[in-house]
Amino acid sequence: MSRFFALLALILVTFPLRAQTPMEHFESKVRPLLLAKCISCHGPEKSKGGLRLDAAGITKGGESGPVLVPGMPDQSLLIKAVRQTGELKMPPKDKLKDHEIATLATWIKAGAIWPSGPTSPPMGNTTVVRSLEPNAVSLQKHLQAWYRADTLLLADGKPVAIWPDSSGKGRDLTATSGVRPGGVGQPGTFVKNSSVNGRPSVRFDPETGLATSPDSPVDFKGDAAFTLMVVMNLKPTNVPNIHDGILGIGNPANPTGNPGKPLAALIQITRNPDPELKLAGGWNHDATLGKKSFELLWNRPVLLTIVKNPGPMRSSTRFFIDGVPSEEGSLKLKVEGTDAIPDIRHREDIGLYMGKALGWCGSIRGDLAEALVYNTALNNDDRSAVEVGLSERLGFIHPAILAQSKASFTPEAKGFWAFQKVKATTPPMVRDERWIKSPVDRFILSRLEATGLKPTPQADKRTLIRRVTFDLTGLPPTPAEIDLFIKDKGPDAFGKLVDRLLNSPHYGERWGRHWLDIVRYAESTANDANAVLRYAWRYRDYVVRAINTDKPYDQFLIDQLAGDLLPPSGNLNRDAEAIIATGFLMIGPKALAETDKEQSRRDIIDDQLDTTGRAMLGMTLGCARCHDHKFDPIPAVDYYSLAGIFRGTEVFLNESRNASMWQEWPLFQLPGEQPIMVMAPKESRPTNLRVALRGNYQTPGILAPRRFLQIVAGEGHPPINTTQSGRLELARWIASKENPLTARVMANRVWQHHFGTGLVATSDNFGARGEKPSHPELLDWLATEFMANDWSLKKLHRLILLSSTYQTGTFVDENALKADPANRLLGRTNRKRLDAESVRDFLLAVSGRLDRSVGGNDSGELLFKEAEDITALIRPNRLQPYHPIYTNSLRRSIYLPVVRNSVPDMIALFDGADPNGVTTLRNDTTVASQALFLLNHPFVREQSQHFAKHLLSDPKAKDPDRISLGFRLALGRDPSSTELKEVADFLSNYRNQATAAGIKSDDAQRNAWQSFCQTLYCRNEFLYVD
């Protein structure tokens, strides 16, 4: 025996954690890296050294021979070149980062899979819409004045007494009070993050008035052609003067009376009392969009353009709102007004003016970001091009950009099952009504009957309580709980058991761990420093609490994506929970050593977007980063539309300073208590990104308006209408009952964890490369019930668990095995091995040592304490996978430190989740090292000792009673008479041999029982649940 154990102890085997599939790894990590760092020299336009990096070229190799040895990265020329350990050094100038080299090595080790199709730019229209700077060469001579708030070198909140002219004509605006004759205008206020899409603006109040000098009038007069552009967000002024003057030139207040024609060009809002947008000439000689025309423009960012050709005011004036002609779009307002021909005359006291410059001028209230004056009527092409440039810089979406970003899908793509609305299906009729306990059973039995199969008989009560207790809590039932359930002969006995387990605090720990797998939970950043995320544990505990309290799943998703943007609820704890939930956006891996900070942010966004897509929508969104998705109707423009939403969110403390520290800040502080520190993002300036051609942000393509997946939300649907990032709108769209993916994905995931395989086997991929549902009507029925029951996960569990389908035995009928070898028809229950955390927790529970307390900051504080203090904003992790915490801690495994690239052996050995990526379904390997662990590992032997101590604690107990208790604790059943005799003989022989060898009687007794206890751990019954 000792020689056998010694030989076994020499065998050390490690196994990979469940991570991305090779194809997902290639599309999300490898392809972007090759495109960014290699394709310029080894692509379709240039193939240095005869090497072209595409599907064919990578196999063929170059002048130096094959560059890959699939499965053997260390022997591959590509890896030798990027490691730069020999003569060949690639890239020749900038060596790849260590984590980038590791990405390539992982790809090659997995077989160097390259999905069919060459590396190429995004499919579809990549021609960039024409854009012009306001002072472009072709326009420079016509540009009379240009006021940009983003050029003001002022601190936030400082007065703006002078607003410089950026046209080069020297027509600076100044506050008029004390400067111009009759001037009453006070300075404006500089606002860094204004109501104009978060861009810098000059804030006007009713006393603010600015004007230029009359000595340098703009170069047009009489019946002149001109173009005026203003970017603003105005609010009603509620001052006695009913005319609000935005931007004016000329003399509308003719002191000698009505001149019979327009003398000015003044953008004006007349409140009489309905807000009316005008190009006012004075004395009602105006071009107007009519009463109430400005009503829909209050309190929102507006890009207003007025183009005036020579001729009568009404017929020669056109208004454009956000690039759309006023007579089109949502406003549909025709120009009305006078047919008088203008005779614009400049005043002698002021030139161009804004707001309350003189006593007769109308006040305005709100933010002005930019204003432009041209002495020509810009043609449609030039006007649109200037508006496009302003739109992108100031956060608007020009209609030309919107039209270009519209996707076009084939009927096959639109008709794909996952993108159809969830259907309220009726459970089918079946022949054997006696088997039906739940509507779920009708869907299952109808398929079985159609195939000529029958379901396996129901499992016995001992099997059921063990199965459902592990399923819902990850812990074994106690002997007392088993006895109570067996004695309960009532028809609702199993229902009461399910309710008790759903109300257990350990339910949230079990199902919280499932969610943490999906959202790549960890307490370190991976890569480079692998810095400690000290407060990540708060997010973990939020997940456990949310699941225990049955937080509606739709709100659960909204909290995690945008809890910081929700309006205050009036409940401090509720608001705090919502902010803590946004730790979802913070806990992903980060390459802190990346010197290109924009690239680093893009990589973080890609992680956030990929996780959101796979966790919540069951879609592999990350595969559209470099090109249109190869298999699903997700164009690259949709990827960047969603990426723009996340780009408006700050993860780092200060994105403008290359800071590496992420957001950690006090949430609130109760009197006399320490503030609660959390990891949570903060909003930054809303941003619409351009498509990065070949995944390289330095080669921008078309602009991608912030919006949702067009295959679901509609081709060319309107962009998000918000002055924030758009996260809240995205969260509400994902969590909507109208979204066909969200409820299906979660219903399928709950089914997967109860049965081992989902109705859709690929639970993170509902796309074309995923599997179709085995029971589509059942999936839609579950999704419908899930939403109808207020997105309650606990009610969804009950629907499934109280079915005959869940309660079947594991017996395999020979006919069923032939007809349905993979059990996709669910005529029987699949035997499942306990996951890594359950194995560890089970060992502690049986030994009587498990600490069942819920939540806490143990892991975060330990990591922070053990980390290297380098007197910087970050602390690199120094906790190794063999740290005593992993064997000495008596807490449940969910509370152990989770360190990226440093997973403890026990968790890795039993196929724990890889915290570097999304894990929706863990691997299920059966290897010799698992048995060796249970035989040899000190942690297991220690639990065996405590298990034995527990069995020996009653000195009056007899050996048969102790043996029975051991079986009941470890296996949930009594031993058979044969087993009872075999164990008794084993114990007797062990004691006799030990005492004969000179071991004290008490020690021999303890060692014998310890060995017995360890044999229970090594049985399949211990590791597997029927």
mmCIF file of N, CA and C in Angstrom, residues 870-941:
data_model
loop_
_atom_site.group_PDB
_atom_site.id
_atom_site.type_symbol
_atom_site.label_atom_id
_atom_site.label_comp_id
_atom_site.label_asym_id
_atom_site.label_seq_id
_atom_site.Cartn_x
_atom_site.Cartn_y
_atom_site.Cartn_z
ATOM 1 N N ILE A 870 4.368 49.145 -3.677
ATOM 2 C CA ILE A 870 5.385 49.836 -4.484
ATOM 3 C C ILE A 870 5.160 51.343 -4.459
ATOM 4 N N THR A 871 4.411 51.806 -3.424
ATOM 5 C CA THR A 871 4.118 53.234 -3.243
ATOM 6 C C THR A 871 3.590 53.842 -4.528
ATOM 7 N N ALA A 872 2.706 53.117 -5.186
ATOM 8 C CA ALA A 872 2.075 53.602 -6.412
ATOM 9 C C ALA A 872 0.566 53.453 -6.257
ATOM 10 N N LEU A 873 -0.158 53.814 -7.315
ATOM 11 C CA LEU A 873 -1.602 53.713 -7.256
ATOM 12 C C LEU A 873 -2.095 52.271 -7.273
ATOM 13 N N ILE A 874 -1.228 51.354 -7.649
ATOM 14 C CA ILE A 874 -1.610 49.953 -7.710
ATOM 15 C C ILE A 874 -0.715 49.122 -6.797
ATOM 16 N N ARG A 875 -1.209 47.941 -6.446
ATOM 17 C CA ARG A 875 -0.415 46.988 -5.681
ATOM 18 C C ARG A 875 -0.389 45.655 -6.424
ATOM 19 N N PRO A 876 0.760 45.267 -6.965
ATOM 20 C CA PRO A 876 0.854 43.982 -7.668
ATOM 21 C C PRO A 876 0.577 42.817 -6.726
ATOM 22 N N ASN A 877 -0.161 41.840 -7.232
ATOM 23 C CA ASN A 877 -0.477 40.656 -6.428
ATOM 24 C C ASN A 877 0.774 39.843 -6.133
ATOM 25 N N ARG A 878 0.849 39.321 -4.932
ATOM 26 C CA ARG A 878 1.921 38.407 -4.565
ATOM 27 C C ARG A 878 1.375 37.138 -3.903
ATOM 28 N N LEU A 879 0.066 36.937 -3.984
ATOM 29 C CA LEU A 879 -0.544 35.741 -3.401
ATOM 30 C C LEU A 879 -0.416 34.589 -4.394
ATOM 31 N N GLN A 880 0.236 33.535 -3.993
ATOM 32 C CA GLN A 880 0.479 32.397 -4.873
ATOM 33 C C GLN A 880 -0.623 31.350 -4.700
ATOM 34 N N PRO A 881 -0.792 30.472 -5.701
ATOM 35 C CA PRO A 881 -1.881 29.481 -5.625
ATOM 36 C C PRO A 881 -1.686 28.464 -4.505
ATOM 37 N N TYR A 882 -0.469 28.386 -3.953
ATOM 38 C CA TYR A 882 -0.233 27.461 -2.837
ATOM 39 C C TYR A 882 -0.264 28.183 -1.484
ATOM 40 N N HIS A 883 -0.787 29.401 -1.449
ATOM 41 C CA HIS A 883 -0.895 30.135 -0.183
ATOM 42 C C HIS A 883 -1.783 29.353 0.793
ATOM 43 N N PRO A 884 -1.449 29.378 2.080
ATOM 44 C CA PRO A 884 -2.224 28.613 3.071
ATOM 45 C C PRO A 884 -3.706 28.950 3.112
ATOM 46 N N ILE A 885 -4.101 30.126 2.644
ATOM 47 C CA ILE A 885 -5.519 30.504 2.703
ATOM 48 C C ILE A 885 -6.388 29.463 2.000
ATOM 49 N N TYR A 886 -5.870 28.868 0.926
ATOM 50 C CA TYR A 886 -6.681 27.948 0.131
ATOM 51 C C TYR A 886 -6.893 26.606 0.827
ATOM 52 N N THR A 887 -6.044 26.268 1.761
ATOM 53 C CA THR A 887 -6.214 25.013 2.500
ATOM 54 C C THR A 887 -6.627 25.240 3.948
ATOM 55 N N ASN A 888 -6.289 26.398 4.500
ATOM 56 C CA ASN A 888 -6.599 26.654 5.902
ATOM 57 C C ASN A 888 -7.966 27.283 6.109
ATOM 58 N N SER A 889 -8.445 28.010 5.104
ATOM 59 C CA SER A 889 -9.726 28.690 5.262
ATOM 60 C C SER A 889 -10.848 27.668 5.363
ATOM 61 N N LEU A 890 -11.771 27.926 6.267
ATOM 62 C CA LEU A 890 -12.925 27.045 6.448
ATOM 63 C C LEU A 890 -14.178 27.616 5.797
ATOM 64 N N ARG A 891 -14.021 28.730 5.100
ATOM 65 C CA ARG A 891 -15.176 29.368 4.470
ATOM 66 C C ARG A 891 -15.487 28.701 3.134
ATOM 67 N N ARG A 892 -16.703 28.964 2.638
ATOM 68 C CA ARG A 892 -17.081 28.398 1.341
ATOM 69 C C ARG A 892 -16.140 28.917 0.257
ATOM 70 N N SER A 893 -15.993 28.146 -0.779
ATOM 71 C CA SER A 893 -14.997 28.436 -1.811
ATOM 72 C C SER A 893 -15.281 29.735 -2.546
ATOM 73 N N ILE A 894 -16.529 30.161 -2.596
ATOM 74 C CA ILE A 894 -16.860 31.405 -3.279
ATOM 75 C C ILE A 894 -16.163 32.597 -2.629
ATOM 76 N N TYR A 895 -15.774 32.453 -1.363
ATOM 77 C CA TYR A 895 -15.137 33.558 -0.639
ATOM 78 C C TYR A 895 -13.615 33.478 -0.641
ATOM 79 N N LEU A 896 -13.045 32.497 -1.303
ATOM 80 C CA LEU A 896 -11.587 32.439 -1.426
ATOM 81 C C LEU A 896 -11.107 33.505 -2.410
ATOM 82 N N PRO A 897 -9.864 33.983 -2.264
ATOM 83 C CA PRO A 897 -9.340 34.951 -3.226
ATOM 84 C C PRO A 897 -9.328 34.363 -4.643
ATOM 85 N N VAL A 898 -9.741 35.179 -5.610
ATOM 86 C CA VAL A 898 -9.726 34.767 -7.015
ATOM 87 C C VAL A 898 -8.688 35.627 -7.730
ATOM 88 N N VAL A 899 -7.549 35.024 -8.012
ATOM 89 C CA VAL A 899 -6.425 35.742 -8.619
ATOM 90 C C VAL A 899 -6.230 35.239 -10.039
ATOM 91 N N ARG A 900 -6.229 36.140 -10.989
ATOM 92 C CA ARG A 900 -6.038 35.732 -12.382
ATOM 93 C C ARG A 900 -4.634 35.161 -12.583
ATOM 94 N N ASN A 901 -4.569 34.142 -13.395
ATOM 95 C CA ASN A 901 -3.310 33.459 -13.729
ATOM 96 C C ASN A 901 -2.668 32.801 -12.512
ATOM 97 N N SER A 902 -3.450 32.602 -11.463
ATOM 98 C CA SER A 902 -2.903 32.001 -10.248
ATOM 99 C C SER A 902 -4.011 31.259 -9.504
ATOM 100 N N VAL A 903 -4.678 30.374 -10.222
ATOM 101 C CA VAL A 903 -5.793 29.630 -9.641
ATOM 102 C C VAL A 903 -5.252 28.462 -8.836
ATOM 103 N N PRO A 904 -5.737 28.238 -7.621
ATOM 104 C CA PRO A 904 -5.218 27.132 -6.805
ATOM 105 C C PRO A 904 -5.463 25.774 -7.468
ATOM 106 N N ASP A 905 -4.570 24.836 -7.166
ATOM 107 C CA ASP A 905 -4.580 23.539 -7.841
ATOM 108 C C ASP A 905 -5.928 22.837 -7.752
ATOM 109 N N MET A 906 -6.529 22.878 -6.574
ATOM 110 C CA MET A 906 -7.770 22.132 -6.400
ATOM 111 C C MET A 906 -8.870 22.653 -7.312
ATOM 112 N N ILE A 907 -8.990 23.963 -7.418
ATOM 113 C CA ILE A 907 -10.026 24.546 -8.276
ATOM 114 C C ILE A 907 -9.729 24.234 -9.734
ATOM 115 N N ALA A 908 -8.469 24.357 -10.130
ATOM 116 C CA ALA A 908 -8.096 24.066 -11.514
ATOM 117 C C ALA A 908 -8.294 22.588 -11.844
ATOM 118 N N LEU A 909 -7.936 21.705 -10.906
ATOM 119 C CA LEU A 909 -7.969 20.273 -11.150
ATOM 120 C C LEU A 909 -9.384 19.777 -11.430
ATOM 121 N N PHE A 910 -10.367 20.377 -10.730
ATOM 122 C CA PHE A 910 -11.754 19.965 -10.919
ATOM 123 C C PHE A 910 -12.498 20.928 -11.847
ATOM 124 N N ASP A 911 -11.757 21.494 -12.804
ATOM 125 C CA ASP A 911 -12.340 22.262 -13.912
ATOM 126 C C ASP A 911 -13.052 23.525 -13.462
ATOM 127 N N GLY A 912 -12.431 24.268 -12.538
ATOM 128 C CA GLY A 912 -12.998 25.552 -12.154
ATOM 129 C C GLY A 912 -12.989 26.527 -13.315
ATOM 130 N N ALA A 913 -13.704 27.631 -13.163
ATOM 131 C CA ALA A 913 -13.811 28.632 -14.225
ATOM 132 C C ALA A 913 -12.507 29.412 -14.358
ATOM 133 N N ASP A 914 -12.187 29.798 -15.576
ATOM 134 C CA ASP A 914 -11.027 30.652 -15.834
ATOM 135 C C ASP A 914 -11.466 32.101 -15.696
ATOM 136 N N PRO A 915 -10.973 32.822 -14.696
ATOM 137 C CA PRO A 915 -11.425 34.206 -14.496
ATOM 138 C C PRO A 915 -10.926 35.178 -15.547
ATOM 139 N N ASN A 916 -10.130 34.711 -16.498
ATOM 140 C CA ASN A 916 -9.683 35.599 -17.576
ATOM 141 C C ASN A 916 -10.753 35.807 -18.631
ATOM 142 N N GLY A 917 -11.789 34.983 -18.633
ATOM 143 C CA GLY A 917 -12.808 35.123 -19.664
ATOM 144 C C GLY A 917 -14.141 34.575 -19.218
ATOM 145 N N VAL A 918 -15.118 34.721 -20.091
ATOM 146 C CA VAL A 918 -16.473 34.261 -19.813
ATOM 147 C C VAL A 918 -16.510 32.737 -19.796
ATOM 148 N N THR A 919 -17.095 32.169 -18.744
ATOM 149 C CA THR A 919 -17.286 30.718 -18.665
ATOM 150 C C THR A 919 -18.768 30.460 -18.443
ATOM 151 N N THR A 920 -19.449 30.015 -19.488
ATOM 152 C CA THR A 920 -20.873 29.720 -19.347
ATOM 153 C C THR A 920 -21.129 28.244 -19.102
ATOM 154 N N LEU A 921 -20.156 27.402 -19.453
ATOM 155 C CA LEU A 921 -20.270 25.970 -19.185
ATOM 156 C C LEU A 921 -18.873 25.442 -18.905
ATOM 157 N N ARG A 922 -18.681 24.918 -17.728
ATOM 158 C CA ARG A 922 -17.352 24.430 -17.353
ATOM 159 C C ARG A 922 -17.032 23.108 -18.047
ATOM 160 N N ASN A 923 -15.739 22.875 -18.208
ATOM 161 C CA ASN A 923 -15.299 21.562 -18.663
ATOM 162 C C ASN A 923 -15.689 20.501 -17.633
ATOM 163 N N ASP A 924 -15.760 19.261 -18.066
ATOM 164 C CA ASP A 924 -16.080 18.155 -17.154
ATOM 165 C C ASP A 924 -15.139 16.999 -17.467
ATOM 166 N N THR A 925 -13.902 17.123 -16.982
ATOM 167 C CA THR A 925 -12.895 16.107 -17.274
ATOM 168 C C THR A 925 -12.864 15.055 -16.166
ATOM 169 N N THR A 926 -12.508 13.869 -16.539
ATOM 170 C CA THR A 926 -12.290 12.793 -15.570
ATOM 171 C C THR A 926 -10.879 12.277 -15.784
ATOM 172 N N VAL A 927 -10.005 12.585 -14.844
ATOM 173 C CA VAL A 927 -8.586 12.268 -15.015
ATOM 174 C C VAL A 927 -8.041 11.676 -13.723
ATOM 175 N N ALA A 928 -6.922 10.960 -13.864
ATOM 176 C CA ALA A 928 -6.339 10.255 -12.718
ATOM 177 C C ALA A 928 -5.945 11.209 -11.599
ATOM 178 N N SER A 929 -5.532 12.422 -11.959
ATOM 179 C CA SER A 929 -5.043 13.343 -10.922
ATOM 180 C C SER A 929 -6.131 13.754 -9.948
ATOM 181 N N GLN A 930 -7.391 13.651 -10.349
ATOM 182 C CA GLN A 930 -8.474 13.962 -9.413
ATOM 183 C C GLN A 930 -8.539 12.906 -8.307
ATOM 184 N N ALA A 931 -8.410 11.658 -8.711
ATOM 185 C CA ALA A 931 -8.387 10.586 -7.700
ATOM 186 C C ALA A 931 -7.149 10.691 -6.819
ATOM 187 N N LEU A 932 -6.033 11.050 -7.430
ATOM 188 C CA LEU A 932 -4.796 11.200 -6.658
ATOM 189 C C LEU A 932 -4.924 12.324 -5.638
ATOM 190 N N PHE A 933 -5.609 13.383 -6.025
ATOM 191 C CA PHE A 933 -5.826 14.489 -5.095
ATOM 192 C C PHE A 933 -6.585 14.001 -3.862
ATOM 193 N N LEU A 934 -7.650 13.244 -4.096
ATOM 194 C CA LEU A 934 -8.456 12.756 -2.978
ATOM 195 C C LEU A 934 -7.715 11.740 -2.131
ATOM 196 N N LEU A 935 -6.701 11.106 -2.704
ATOM 197 C CA LEU A 935 -5.907 10.141 -1.956
ATOM 198 C C LEU A 935 -4.771 10.784 -1.167
ATOM 199 N N ASN A 936 -4.180 11.831 -1.729
ATOM 200 C CA ASN A 936 -2.895 12.300 -1.202
ATOM 201 C C ASN A 936 -2.853 13.727 -0.680
ATOM 202 N N HIS A 937 -3.744 14.562 -1.116
ATOM 203 C CA HIS A 937 -3.570 15.988 -0.794
ATOM 204 C C HIS A 937 -3.721 16.229 0.709
ATOM 205 N N PRO A 938 -2.832 17.035 1.283
ATOM 206 C CA PRO A 938 -2.911 17.296 2.734
ATOM 207 C C PRO A 938 -4.253 17.865 3.161
ATOM 208 N N PHE A 939 -4.875 18.681 2.313
ATOM 209 C CA PHE A 939 -6.183 19.246 2.672
ATOM 210 C C PHE A 939 -7.208 18.132 2.848
ATOM 211 N N VAL A 940 -7.202 17.167 1.943
ATOM 212 C CA VAL A 940 -8.154 16.067 2.029
ATOM 213 C C VAL A 940 -7.859 15.207 3.253
ATOM 214 N N ARG A 941 -6.608 14.938 3.502
ATOM 215 C CA ARG A 941 -6.240 14.115 4.657
ATOM 216 C C ARG A 941 -6.627 14.817 5.959
#
